[in-house]
Amino acid sequence: MLRAAHLNLPLTRTMMLEGGSAELGGLHIGDKRAICNLIVMMDQQYAYVTGAASGCGLAISTFLVEKGIKVFLTDFDEKNLRVAAERLRSPFAVVNVADWESQVKGFTQAVSQFGRIDYVYPIAGIGENSWIPPLS
């Protein structure tokens, strides 16, 4: 059964009443458009992306936004993260995935912003900058 997530009420086929008004779980809504907007909001999905300032993380974030998914962007590169967030009109947090507390803080901020997270894209990686000798 579909639910109005922010109201935590079941949606039924009897929501629409005569005269263009509607009732949802005892809440009266005077315009059919309000119900349409509510249904659209229920279908809204939310994603959390690490490494979203550039590369694959930015590409995935851009794709998700184009598909109508609200995306919370994270990266440790604050300058490029701000540029990406402005371009995608998405909320963001500076997060270092090598630091657990930073990860918890960023994810908590995303859940506070959206109310829930439907998808997580852990794109940022932790690697060592080691020199690889040439093969010859």
CSV table of C-alpha atoms in Angstrom, one decimal:
chain,number,residue,atom,x,y,z
A,1,MET,CA,0.0,0.0,0.0
A,2,LEU,CA,1.3,3.5,-0.8
A,3,ARG,CA,1.7,5.8,2.1
A,4,ALA,CA,2.1,9.5,2.5
A,5,ALA,CA,5.5,9.4,4.0
A,6,HIS,CA,5.5,12.8,5.6
A,7,LEU,CA,2.1,12.2,7.1
A,8,ASN,CA,2.5,8.4,7.7
A,9,LEU,CA,-1.1,7.8,6.4
A,10,PRO,CA,-2.3,5.2,4.0
A,11,LEU,CA,-3.5,6.4,0.6
A,12,THR,CA,-6.7,4.9,-0.6
A,13,ARG,CA,-8.8,5.1,-3.7
A,14,THR,CA,-11.5,7.0,-1.8
A,15,MET,CA,-9.3,10.1,-1.3
A,16,MET,CA,-11.2,12.2,-3.9
A,17,LEU,CA,-14.5,13.7,-2.9
A,18,GLU,CA,-17.0,15.6,-5.0
A,19,GLY,CA,-16.6,19.2,-5.7
A,20,GLY,CA,-12.8,19.2,-6.2
A,21,SER,CA,-12.0,18.6,-2.6
A,22,ALA,CA,-10.2,15.7,-1.1
A,23,GLU,CA,-9.7,14.1,2.3
A,24,LEU,CA,-6.7,12.1,3.3
A,25,GLY,CA,-6.6,10.4,6.7
A,26,GLY,CA,-8.9,13.1,8.2
A,27,LEU,CA,-7.0,16.0,6.6
A,28,HIS,CA,-9.2,18.0,4.3
A,29,ILE,CA,-7.4,19.3,1.1
A,30,GLY,CA,-9.5,21.7,-0.9
A,31,ASP,CA,-7.9,21.3,-4.3
A,32,LYS,CA,-7.4,18.2,-6.4
A,33,ARG,CA,-4.0,19.6,-7.4
A,34,ALA,CA,-2.9,19.3,-3.7
A,35,ILE,CA,-3.5,15.5,-4.0
A,36,CYS,CA,-1.5,15.3,-7.2
A,37,ASN,CA,1.3,17.2,-5.6
A,38,LEU,CA,1.1,14.9,-2.6
A,39,ILE,CA,1.3,11.8,-4.8
A,40,VAL,CA,4.3,13.3,-6.6
A,41,MET,CA,6.0,13.9,-3.3
A,42,MET,CA,5.4,10.3,-2.3
A,43,ASP,CA,7.1,9.1,-5.4
A,44,GLN,CA,10.1,11.3,-4.8
A,45,GLN,CA,13.3,9.3,-4.2
A,46,TYR,CA,16.5,10.4,-2.4
A,47,ALA,CA,20.1,9.4,-3.0
A,48,TYR,CA,23.4,9.9,-1.1
A,49,VAL,CA,26.5,10.1,-3.2
A,50,THR,CA,30.1,10.2,-2.0
A,51,GLY,CA,32.8,11.5,-4.3
A,52,ALA,CA,30.3,13.7,-5.9
A,53,ALA,CA,32.6,16.7,-6.7
A,54,SER,CA,34.1,15.2,-9.8
A,55,GLY,CA,34.5,12.1,-12.0
A,56,CYS,CA,32.2,9.1,-11.7
A,57,GLY,CA,30.5,10.6,-8.5
A,58,LEU,CA,29.6,13.8,-10.3
A,59,ALA,CA,28.4,11.9,-13.4
A,60,ILE,CA,26.2,9.6,-11.4
A,61,SER,CA,24.8,12.6,-9.4
A,62,THR,CA,24.0,14.4,-12.6
A,63,PHE,CA,22.3,11.4,-14.0
A,64,LEU,CA,20.2,10.9,-10.9
A,65,VAL,CA,19.2,14.6,-10.8
A,66,GLU,CA,18.2,14.4,-14.5
A,67,LYS,CA,15.9,11.5,-13.6
A,68,GLY,CA,14.2,13.5,-10.9
A,69,ILE,CA,15.9,12.0,-7.9
A,70,LYS,CA,17.0,14.4,-5.1
A,71,VAL,CA,20.7,13.9,-4.4
A,72,PHE,CA,22.7,14.8,-1.4
A,73,LEU,CA,26.3,15.3,-2.5
A,74,THR,CA,29.4,14.6,-0.5
A,75,ASP,CA,33.1,14.9,-1.1
A,76,PHE,CA,36.2,16.2,0.7
A,77,ASP,CA,37.0,18.6,-2.2
A,78,GLU,CA,34.9,21.5,-0.9
A,79,LYS,CA,35.6,23.9,-3.8
A,80,ASN,CA,34.5,21.5,-6.5
A,81,LEU,CA,31.7,20.2,-4.3
A,82,ARG,CA,30.2,23.7,-4.0
A,83,VAL,CA,30.4,24.1,-7.8
A,84,ALA,CA,28.6,20.7,-8.3
A,85,ALA,CA,26.0,21.5,-5.7
A,86,GLU,CA,25.2,24.8,-7.3
A,87,ARG,CA,25.0,23.3,-10.7
A,88,LEU,CA,22.8,20.5,-9.6
A,89,ARG,CA,20.9,22.5,-7.1
A,90,SER,CA,21.5,19.9,-4.5
A,91,PRO,CA,22.4,20.0,-0.8
A,92,PHE,CA,25.9,18.9,0.2
A,93,ALA,CA,28.3,18.2,3.0
A,94,VAL,CA,32.1,18.1,3.0
A,95,VAL,CA,32.8,14.4,4.0
A,96,ASN,CA,36.1,12.5,4.3
A,97,VAL,CA,35.3,8.9,3.7
A,98,ALA,CA,38.5,7.9,5.4
A,99,ASP,CA,37.1,9.3,8.7
A,100,TRP,CA,34.1,7.4,10.2
A,101,GLU,CA,32.8,10.3,12.2
A,102,SER,CA,32.8,12.5,9.1
A,103,GLN,CA,30.8,9.9,7.3
A,104,VAL,CA,28.3,9.6,10.1
A,105,LYS,CA,27.9,13.4,10.3
A,106,GLY,CA,27.4,13.7,6.5
A,107,PHE,CA,24.8,10.9,6.3
A,108,THR,CA,22.9,12.2,9.4
A,109,GLN,CA,22.8,15.6,7.7
A,110,ALA,CA,21.4,14.0,4.5
A,111,VAL,CA,18.7,12.1,6.4
A,112,SER,CA,17.8,15.3,8.3
A,113,GLN,CA,17.5,17.2,5.0
A,114,PHE,CA,15.4,14.6,3.1
A,115,GLY,CA,13.7,12.5,5.9
A,116,ARG,CA,15.1,9.3,4.4
A,117,ILE,CA,17.6,8.0,1.9
A,118,ASP,CA,16.6,5.4,-0.7
A,119,TYR,CA,19.9,4.9,-2.5
A,120,VAL,CA,23.5,5.2,-1.5
A,121,TYR,CA,26.3,5.5,-4.0
A,122,PRO,CA,29.6,5.1,-2.2
A,123,ILE,CA,31.8,6.3,-5.1
A,124,ALA,CA,34.6,7.9,-3.2
A,125,GLY,CA,37.5,5.6,-2.6
A,126,ILE,CA,40.4,5.4,-0.3
A,127,GLY,CA,43.7,4.6,-2.0
A,128,GLU,CA,47.4,4.8,-1.5
A,129,ASN,CA,49.5,7.0,-3.7
A,130,SER,CA,52.2,4.5,-4.2
A,131,TRP,CA,54.8,4.5,-7.0
A,132,ILE,CA,54.5,1.6,-9.5
A,133,PRO,CA,57.8,0.9,-11.3
A,134,PRO,CA,57.7,1.0,-15.1
A,135,LEU,CA,57.3,-2.4,-16.8
A,136,SER,CA,59.9,-3.0,-19.5
